[in-house]
């Protein structure tokens, strides 16, 4: 199991729920660590780092073999050059370590890149969500993500067809991190709201 800054690279495509449940047993605040009471910290590299490296390497090797081989009727050089550029861009844009801090003491979350503050926002703007996508046969698959304003989507578990299990795990993660939880449906009674915008709270108090 990968740890530290590579913790988000632990995606499993088999027994997704059991794999995530095991990680939650080992660390109830997964994928975060408790820095101090009510302050959770996660350091991570985006998974596009290894994806970019893989694309770059494959296109470089493929391009070398292509240019050394005898010329064929179709020219694929543009494909390899494009792949090398895309892979290099993904690699370059993902090579810096990121830190995500959820600070309930201050009522905010902070995103650091290269130890520099990149984004800061109130807790109602960061959340755990169950997302869904449907295949060509109409079967629905669910993923658990952490997302928020200024934050790239962080996938904690992907592509499981077991809604009840994934909902339970998503709710558990949100509860331990004290974050809002949203169901895959925009309008749902399954949402769990722990933080609201200040204006909305003020309106409720006036009523």
Tab-separated table of C-alpha atoms in Angstrom:
chain	number	residue	atom	x	y	z
A	1	UNK	CA	0.000	0.000	0.000
A	2	UNK	CA	1.351	3.409	-0.973
A	3	UNK	CA	1.732	5.944	1.814
A	4	UNK	CA	2.746	9.530	2.365
A	5	UNK	CA	2.452	11.855	-0.608
A	6	UNK	CA	1.480	8.938	-2.878
A	7	UNK	CA	-1.573	7.982	-0.812
A	8	UNK	CA	-4.036	8.943	-3.556
A	9	UNK	CA	-2.377	6.524	-5.979
A	10	UNK	CA	-3.954	3.617	-4.080
A	11	UNK	CA	-6.898	3.323	-6.433
A	12	UNK	CA	-8.054	-0.254	-6.851
A	13	UNK	CA	-10.338	-1.540	-9.588
A	14	UNK	CA	-11.169	-4.782	-7.773
A	15	UNK	CA	-12.931	-4.933	-4.397
A	16	UNK	CA	-12.982	-1.146	-4.323
A	17	UNK	CA	-15.107	-0.955	-1.175
A	18	UNK	CA	-13.037	-3.488	0.784
A	19	UNK	CA	-9.809	-1.775	-0.198
A	20	UNK	CA	-11.090	1.593	1.014
A	21	UNK	CA	-12.558	0.044	4.173
A	22	UNK	CA	-9.161	-1.477	5.025
A	23	UNK	CA	-7.481	1.891	4.648
A	24	UNK	CA	-10.110	3.475	6.896
A	25	UNK	CA	-9.471	0.805	9.524
A	26	UNK	CA	-5.783	1.676	9.502
A	27	UNK	CA	-6.464	5.425	9.536
A	28	UNK	CA	-9.952	6.631	10.474
A	29	UNK	CA	-9.200	10.050	8.965
A	30	UNK	CA	-7.920	8.632	5.671
A	31	UNK	CA	-6.494	10.133	3.517
A	32	UNK	CA	-5.574	12.823	6.058
A	33	UNK	CA	-3.382	12.839	9.136
A	34	UNK	CA	-4.310	14.645	12.346
A	35	UNK	CA	-1.850	17.492	12.841
A	36	UNK	CA	-3.607	18.673	15.994
A	37	UNK	CA	-7.189	18.441	17.289
A	38	UNK	CA	-9.595	19.546	14.538
A	39	UNK	CA	-6.790	20.136	12.040
A	40	UNK	CA	-6.346	17.551	9.263
A	41	UNK	CA	-3.472	17.599	6.788
A	42	UNK	CA	-2.849	15.623	3.611
A	43	UNK	CA	0.227	15.853	1.414
A	44	UNK	CA	-0.078	14.387	-2.051
A	45	UNK	CA	1.094	14.285	-5.611
A	46	UNK	CA	-1.583	14.365	-8.294
A	47	UNK	CA	-2.047	11.041	-10.040
A	48	UNK	CA	-1.433	12.836	-13.332
A	49	UNK	CA	2.247	12.694	-12.347
A	50	UNK	CA	2.558	8.968	-13.044
A	51	UNK	CA	0.086	9.146	-15.926
A	52	UNK	CA	2.093	11.900	-17.582
A	53	UNK	CA	5.345	10.018	-17.000
A	54	UNK	CA	3.841	6.869	-18.517
A	55	UNK	CA	2.492	8.680	-21.597
A	56	UNK	CA	5.796	10.497	-22.069
A	57	UNK	CA	7.854	7.303	-21.771
A	58	UNK	CA	5.614	5.251	-24.068
A	59	UNK	CA	5.529	7.948	-26.739
A	60	UNK	CA	9.296	8.471	-26.585
A	61	UNK	CA	9.960	4.732	-26.921
A	62	UNK	CA	7.267	4.364	-29.577
A	63	UNK	CA	8.656	7.326	-31.489
A	64	UNK	CA	12.191	5.923	-31.394
A	65	UNK	CA	11.057	2.570	-32.788
A	66	UNK	CA	8.837	4.290	-35.356
A	67	UNK	CA	11.555	6.549	-36.738
A	68	UNK	CA	14.066	3.694	-36.815
A	69	UNK	CA	11.708	1.384	-38.667
A	70	UNK	CA	11.016	1.432	-42.361
A	71	UNK	CA	8.611	4.109	-43.480
A	72	UNK	CA	5.004	3.006	-43.766
A	73	UNK	CA	2.251	4.392	-45.947
A	74	UNK	CA	0.815	6.555	-43.154
A	75	UNK	CA	2.749	9.149	-41.169
A	76	UNK	CA	2.264	8.746	-37.396
A	77	UNK	CA	5.047	11.109	-36.333
A	78	UNK	CA	2.516	13.765	-35.298
A	79	UNK	CA	0.850	11.305	-32.933
A	80	UNK	CA	4.090	10.563	-31.087
A	81	UNK	CA	5.122	14.224	-30.938
A	82	UNK	CA	1.705	15.194	-29.577
A	83	UNK	CA	1.849	12.388	-26.997
A	84	UNK	CA	5.320	13.469	-25.863
A	85	UNK	CA	4.148	17.069	-25.421
A	86	UNK	CA	1.005	16.043	-23.507
A	87	UNK	CA	2.953	13.664	-21.274
A	88	UNK	CA	5.617	16.279	-20.578
A	89	UNK	CA	2.975	18.907	-19.748
A	90	UNK	CA	1.197	16.533	-17.332
A	91	UNK	CA	4.511	15.630	-15.754
A	92	UNK	CA	5.591	19.241	-15.388
A	93	UNK	CA	2.267	20.496	-14.004
A	94	UNK	CA	2.027	17.692	-11.418
A	95	UNK	CA	5.586	17.408	-10.143
A	96	UNK	CA	5.140	19.733	-7.149
A	97	UNK	CA	3.897	18.296	-3.879
A	98	UNK	CA	0.589	19.655	-2.638
A	99	UNK	CA	-0.753	20.049	0.891
A	100	UNK	CA	-4.436	20.237	1.754
A	101	UNK	CA	-5.243	21.490	5.258
A	102	UNK	CA	-8.725	21.291	6.778
A	103	UNK	CA	-8.664	23.593	9.782
A	104	UNK	CA	-11.853	23.457	11.835
A	105	UNK	CA	-10.306	25.698	14.485
A	106	UNK	CA	-10.094	28.550	11.966
A	107	UNK	CA	-13.107	27.396	9.954
A	108	UNK	CA	-11.282	27.145	6.644
A	109	UNK	CA	-9.349	24.904	4.278
A	110	UNK	CA	-6.043	25.758	2.643
A	111	UNK	CA	-4.244	24.434	-0.414
A	112	UNK	CA	-0.476	24.739	-0.579
A	113	UNK	CA	1.717	24.094	-3.615
A	114	UNK	CA	5.467	24.113	-3.001
A	115	UNK	CA	4.689	25.262	0.552
A	116	UNK	CA	3.059	28.410	-0.803
A	117	UNK	CA	-0.581	29.184	-0.097
A	118	UNK	CA	-2.470	28.656	-3.355
A	119	UNK	CA	-6.100	28.823	-2.232
A	120	UNK	CA	-8.044	29.356	0.981
A	121	UNK	CA	-11.767	29.084	1.532
A	122	UNK	CA	-14.507	28.486	4.105
A	123	UNK	CA	-15.463	24.941	5.038
A	124	UNK	CA	-18.795	25.032	3.209
A	125	UNK	CA	-16.843	25.147	-0.077
A	126	UNK	CA	-15.099	21.790	0.408
A	127	UNK	CA	-16.979	18.508	0.526
A	128	UNK	CA	-17.030	14.745	0.109
A	129	UNK	CA	-19.248	13.557	-2.720
A	130	UNK	CA	-20.468	10.351	-4.278
A	131	UNK	CA	-20.338	10.653	-8.062
A	132	UNK	CA	-21.844	8.342	-10.658
A	133	UNK	CA	-21.306	7.465	-14.287
A	134	UNK	CA	-23.230	5.087	-16.506
A	135	UNK	CA	-21.813	2.631	-19.015
A	136	UNK	CA	-23.240	1.805	-22.437
A	137	UNK	CA	-25.549	-0.817	-20.905
A	138	UNK	CA	-27.047	1.553	-18.356
A	139	UNK	CA	-25.148	0.155	-15.381
A	140	UNK	CA	-24.143	2.803	-12.875
A	141	UNK	CA	-20.720	2.982	-11.227
A	142	UNK	CA	-19.896	5.129	-8.207
A	143	UNK	CA	-16.813	6.988	-7.024
A	144	UNK	CA	-16.000	8.876	-3.819
A	145	UNK	CA	-14.249	12.197	-4.247
A	146	UNK	CA	-13.145	15.217	-2.270
A	147	UNK	CA	-13.684	18.453	-4.148
A	148	UNK	CA	-14.010	22.142	-3.493
A	149	UNK	CA	-13.454	25.629	-4.821
A	150	UNK	CA	-9.893	25.948	-6.120
A	151	UNK	CA	-9.237	22.265	-5.472
A	152	UNK	CA	-8.762	19.627	-8.143
A	153	UNK	CA	-10.943	16.533	-7.818
A	154	UNK	CA	-9.316	14.020	-5.450
A	155	UNK	CA	-10.595	10.476	-6.026
A	156	UNK	CA	-10.605	8.234	-2.943
A	157	UNK	CA	-12.322	5.235	-4.549
A	158	UNK	CA	-13.514	4.699	-8.100
A	159	UNK	CA	-15.931	2.681	-10.191
A	160	UNK	CA	-17.896	0.458	-7.847
A	161	UNK	CA	-21.412	-0.693	-8.642
A	162	UNK	CA	-22.325	-1.092	-4.937
A	163	UNK	CA	-24.189	2.090	-4.064
A	164	UNK	CA	-24.964	1.246	-0.430
A	165	UNK	CA	-21.358	0.354	0.389
A	166	UNK	CA	-19.957	3.432	-1.304
A	167	UNK	CA	-22.517	5.706	0.331
A	168	UNK	CA	-21.677	4.285	3.758
A	169	UNK	CA	-17.950	4.820	3.216
A	170	UNK	CA	-18.438	8.316	1.798
A	171	UNK	CA	-20.596	9.342	4.742
A	172	UNK	CA	-18.045	7.880	7.151
A	173	UNK	CA	-15.180	9.828	5.573
A	174	UNK	CA	-17.213	13.052	5.656
A	175	UNK	CA	-18.177	12.454	9.292
A	176	UNK	CA	-14.597	11.820	10.432
A	177	UNK	CA	-13.342	14.893	8.564
A	178	UNK	CA	-16.401	16.926	9.660
A	179	UNK	CA	-17.207	17.948	6.092
A	180	UNK	CA	-20.382	18.212	4.053
A	181	UNK	CA	-21.432	15.068	2.215
A	182	UNK	CA	-23.340	15.102	-1.064
A	183	UNK	CA	-25.063	12.268	-2.858
A	184	UNK	CA	-24.533	11.770	-6.589
A	185	UNK	CA	-27.944	13.346	-7.245
A	186	UNK	CA	-28.028	17.143	-7.070
A	187	UNK	CA	-31.370	17.038	-5.277
A	188	UNK	CA	-31.373	14.293	-2.673
A	189	UNK	CA	-32.441	13.601	0.890
A	190	UNK	CA	-29.122	11.785	1.347
A	191	UNK	CA	-27.056	14.982	1.602
A	192	UNK	CA	-25.485	15.706	5.005
A	193	UNK	CA	-24.906	19.426	5.561
A	194	UNK	CA	-22.532	20.392	8.372
A	195	UNK	CA	-21.417	23.795	7.074
A	196	UNK	CA	-23.542	26.471	5.447
A	197	UNK	CA	-22.698	29.824	3.819
A	198	UNK	CA	-22.825	32.723	6.342
A	199	UNK	CA	-25.651	34.488	4.462
A	200	UNK	CA	-27.807	31.362	4.594
A	201	UNK	CA	-27.189	30.980	8.336
A	202	UNK	CA	-28.071	34.643	8.938
A	203	UNK	CA	-31.341	34.277	7.022
A	204	UNK	CA	-32.287	31.239	9.126
A	205	UNK	CA	-31.589	33.184	12.327
A	206	UNK	CA	-33.779	36.066	11.151
A	207	UNK	CA	-36.643	33.693	10.406
